[in-house]
Short mmCIF file of C-alpha atoms in Angstrom, two decimals:
data_model
loop_
_atom_site.label_atom_id
_atom_site.label_comp_id
_atom_site.label_asym_id
_atom_site.label_seq_id
_atom_site.Cartn_x
_atom_site.Cartn_y
_atom_site.Cartn_z
CA MET A 283 82.24 47.76 111.97
CA ILE A 284 84.02 44.30 111.39
CA ILE A 285 85.73 45.28 108.33
CA PHE A 286 86.37 48.87 109.38
CA ARG A 287 88.74 46.95 111.73
CA GLU A 288 90.54 44.82 109.70
CA VAL A 289 91.34 47.57 107.35
CA GLY A 290 91.97 50.22 109.98
CA ASP A 291 89.72 52.24 108.81
CA LEU A 292 89.17 55.22 111.97
CA SER A 293 87.61 56.94 110.52
CA GLY A 294 84.87 53.88 108.85
CA ILE A 295 84.90 52.71 112.79
CA SER A 296 84.17 56.02 114.04
CA THR A 297 81.09 56.85 111.78
CA THR A 298 79.30 53.25 112.50
CA LEU A 299 80.25 54.11 116.18
CA ASN A 300 78.21 57.20 116.15
CA ASN A 301 75.25 55.02 114.39
CA ILE A 302 75.17 52.48 116.68
CA GLY A 303 74.77 55.30 119.25
CA ILE A 304 71.80 56.92 117.53
CA VAL A 305 70.32 53.59 117.12
CA TYR A 306 70.79 52.87 121.22
CA ARG A 307 69.68 56.78 122.07
CA GLN A 308 66.04 56.28 119.44
CA THR A 309 65.32 52.59 121.07
CA GLY A 310 65.39 53.96 124.86
CA GLU A 311 68.93 52.92 125.35
CA PRO A 312 70.94 55.71 126.58
CA GLN A 313 73.45 54.19 128.38
CA LYS A 314 74.72 51.79 125.49
CA ALA A 315 73.92 55.06 123.22
CA LEU A 316 76.54 56.98 125.41
CA GLU A 317 78.95 54.13 125.64
CA TYR A 318 79.08 54.38 121.73
CA TYR A 319 79.17 57.85 121.30
CA GLU A 320 82.71 57.99 124.07
CA GLU A 321 83.90 55.58 122.01
CA ASP A 322 83.33 57.44 118.85
CA LEU A 323 85.00 60.95 120.47
CA LEU A 324 88.05 59.53 120.96
CA ILE A 325 88.55 57.70 118.09
CA SER A 326 87.64 61.52 116.38
CA GLN A 327 90.00 62.98 118.81
CA LYS A 328 93.20 60.89 117.52
CA ILE A 329 92.27 61.16 114.40
CA GLY A 330 91.66 64.82 114.31
CA ASP A 331 88.12 64.94 112.46
CA ARG A 332 87.11 67.67 114.10
CA SER A 333 83.14 67.58 112.55
CA GLU A 334 82.73 64.63 113.50
CA GLU A 335 84.11 65.11 117.54
CA ALA A 336 81.79 67.68 116.86
CA VAL A 337 78.70 65.71 116.04
CA THR A 338 79.41 63.11 119.01
CA LEU A 339 79.60 66.67 121.29
CA ASN A 340 76.47 66.98 120.29
CA ASN A 341 74.94 63.52 120.24
CA ILE A 342 76.42 63.14 124.05
CA GLY A 343 74.66 66.73 124.94
CA VAL A 344 71.25 64.96 123.77
CA VAL A 345 71.40 61.87 125.29
CA TYR A 346 72.57 64.05 128.44
CA ARG A 347 69.51 66.40 127.95
CA GLN A 348 66.60 63.10 127.37
CA ILE A 349 67.80 61.70 131.14
CA SER A 350 66.95 64.75 132.56
CA GLU A 351 70.81 65.92 132.80
CA PRO A 352 70.77 69.65 132.08
CA GLN A 353 74.17 71.23 132.82
CA LYS A 354 76.05 67.38 131.96
CA ALA A 355 74.11 68.73 128.37
CA LEU A 356 74.66 72.28 128.17
CA GLU A 357 79.02 70.95 128.82
CA TYR A 358 78.71 68.82 125.45
CA TYR A 359 76.69 71.05 123.72
CA GLN A 360 78.83 73.88 124.70
CA GLN A 361 81.93 71.99 123.44
CA ALA A 362 80.31 70.74 120.15
CA LEU A 363 78.90 75.15 119.64
CA ALA A 364 83.16 75.86 119.95
CA ILE A 365 84.55 73.23 117.36
CA TRP A 366 81.61 74.34 115.09
CA GLN A 367 82.51 78.15 115.59
CA GLU A 368 86.39 76.88 115.02
CA VAL A 369 85.30 74.98 112.12
CA GLY A 370 83.19 77.69 110.45
CA ASP A 371 80.11 75.28 110.10
CA ARG A 372 77.55 77.82 110.37
CA SER A 373 74.42 75.61 109.70
CA ARG A 374 75.79 73.17 112.41
CA GLU A 375 76.50 76.43 114.70
CA ALA A 376 72.92 77.19 114.27
CA ALA A 377 71.72 74.13 115.20
CA THR A 378 73.69 74.03 118.25
CA LEU A 379 72.83 77.04 119.92
CA ASN A 380 68.95 75.91 119.46
CA ASN A 381 69.68 72.75 121.59
CA ILE A 382 71.34 74.97 124.03
CA GLY A 383 68.66 77.35 124.31
CA ALA A 384 66.19 74.37 124.25
CA VAL A 385 68.25 73.12 127.69
CA TYR A 386 67.96 76.87 129.04
CA HIS A 387 64.82 76.88 128.26
CA THR A 388 63.41 73.35 129.74
CA ILE A 389 65.18 74.51 132.86
CA GLY A 390 63.27 77.80 133.51
CA GLN A 391 66.44 79.95 132.28
CA LEU A 392 63.62 81.71 130.30
CA GLN A 393 66.32 85.01 129.38
CA LYS A 394 69.36 82.72 128.55
CA ALA A 395 66.77 80.38 126.63
CA LEU A 396 66.27 83.43 124.67
CA GLU A 397 69.50 84.34 123.96
CA TYR A 398 70.51 81.61 122.45
CA TYR A 399 67.71 81.19 120.25
CA GLU A 400 67.45 84.58 118.77
CA GLN A 401 71.52 84.13 118.15
CA ASP A 402 70.06 80.51 116.38
CA LEU A 403 67.33 82.66 114.48
CA LEU A 404 70.23 85.52 113.57
CA ILE A 405 72.81 82.97 112.29
CA ASN A 406 69.60 80.82 110.27
CA ARG A 407 68.33 84.09 108.51
CA GLU A 408 72.26 84.96 107.87
CA ILE A 409 72.87 80.96 105.67
CA GLY A 410 69.08 81.08 104.20
CA ASP A 411 67.71 78.39 105.96
CA ARG A 412 64.46 78.89 106.52
CA SER A 413 63.51 76.20 107.93
CA GLY A 414 65.53 76.52 110.44
CA ILE A 415 64.51 80.38 110.90
CA SER A 416 60.84 78.60 111.26
CA THR A 417 62.00 76.70 114.33
CA ALA A 418 63.78 79.56 116.04
CA LEU A 419 60.97 82.03 115.13
CA ASN A 420 58.49 79.19 116.95
CA ASN A 421 60.89 78.81 119.29
CA ILE A 422 61.25 82.20 120.70
CA GLY A 423 57.61 82.63 120.61
CA LEU A 424 57.17 79.65 122.81
CA VAL A 425 59.91 81.73 125.45
CA TYR A 426 57.50 85.38 124.80
CA HIS A 427 54.11 83.22 126.13
CA ARG A 428 55.75 81.41 128.39
CA ILE A 429 56.92 84.80 130.59
CA GLY A 430 53.71 86.25 129.62
CA GLU A 431 54.21 88.14 126.40
CA PRO A 432 51.59 87.43 124.46
CA GLN A 433 51.71 89.57 121.50
CA LYS A 434 54.94 89.41 121.16
CA ALA A 435 54.86 85.63 121.06
CA LEU A 436 51.99 86.05 118.59
CA GLU A 437 54.15 88.09 116.16
CA TYR A 438 56.98 85.69 115.85
CA TYR A 439 54.32 82.73 115.66
CA GLU A 440 53.13 84.88 112.25
CA GLN A 441 56.63 85.03 110.94
CA ASP A 442 57.06 81.42 111.80
CA LEU A 443 53.41 80.39 110.04
CA LEU A 444 54.33 82.26 107.29
CA ILE A 445 57.32 80.43 106.87
CA SER A 446 55.31 76.98 107.48
CA ARG A 447 53.39 77.73 104.54
CA GLU A 448 56.05 78.81 102.29
CA ILE A 449 58.11 75.96 102.82
CA GLY A 450 55.59 73.33 102.44
CA ASP A 451 55.66 72.08 106.26
CA ARG A 452 52.87 71.40 107.45
CA PHE A 453 54.18 69.61 110.52
CA GLY A 454 54.92 72.92 111.58
CA GLU A 455 52.38 74.33 110.31
CA ALA A 456 50.39 72.25 112.40
CA ILE A 457 52.50 72.94 115.46
CA THR A 458 52.30 77.26 115.22
CA LEU A 459 48.92 77.06 114.87
CA ASN A 460 48.66 75.15 118.00
CA ASN A 461 51.11 77.72 119.99
CA ILE A 462 48.76 80.58 118.50
CA GLY A 463 45.80 79.31 119.48
CA GLY A 464 47.06 78.89 123.06
CA VAL A 465 48.11 82.06 123.48
CA TYR A 466 44.53 83.05 122.73
CA GLU A 467 42.64 80.80 124.85
CA ASN A 468 45.30 82.19 127.87
CA ILE A 469 44.52 85.78 126.95
CA GLY A 470 40.56 84.95 127.23
CA GLU A 471 39.66 85.00 123.82
CA PRO A 472 38.32 81.16 123.17
CA GLN A 473 36.58 81.78 120.32
CA LYS A 474 39.90 83.23 118.01
CA ALA A 475 41.51 80.04 119.60
CA LEU A 476 39.20 77.26 118.01
CA GLU A 477 40.29 79.25 114.64
CA TYR A 478 43.46 78.53 115.12
#
């Protein structure tokens, strides 16, 4: 970053600040992460880099979600979402919709979570992002499971399982198998649960 500062490369400084923020977030130092993200946000706004601004807003939202400040997380995710829609980045729009859905899911606003997950699913289907489709299907299944609609949950999990296997996502497959087993356990079919 020293070299970027010496040559006045604001874009390079912005990217570096964001990367440092990510490191601090991942090493459990959310306040330090926020300091770097906030500085990055100011620079990305100054130079008019809307994509970098949205990435940073999203990352700030992630930190607030991690430190259990869901309303602040939603505020930053919504700002990022507006920018992704403005610049037409459908993939990142979908990812941000998923993040918003996850916050609503966490705070128990399940209908809102479902709305955002369904929008996420729709966009991922439009752009052909199989991994994104898989994630959205799993999340929708989680909501239906939580609201007491096990058959609907199973429908979404089965779709997710098929895609996870098709794309070779063994981790996603394991999560979905576990979720299916959980549904069967909850509806009083422990033998069926053991199969998963």
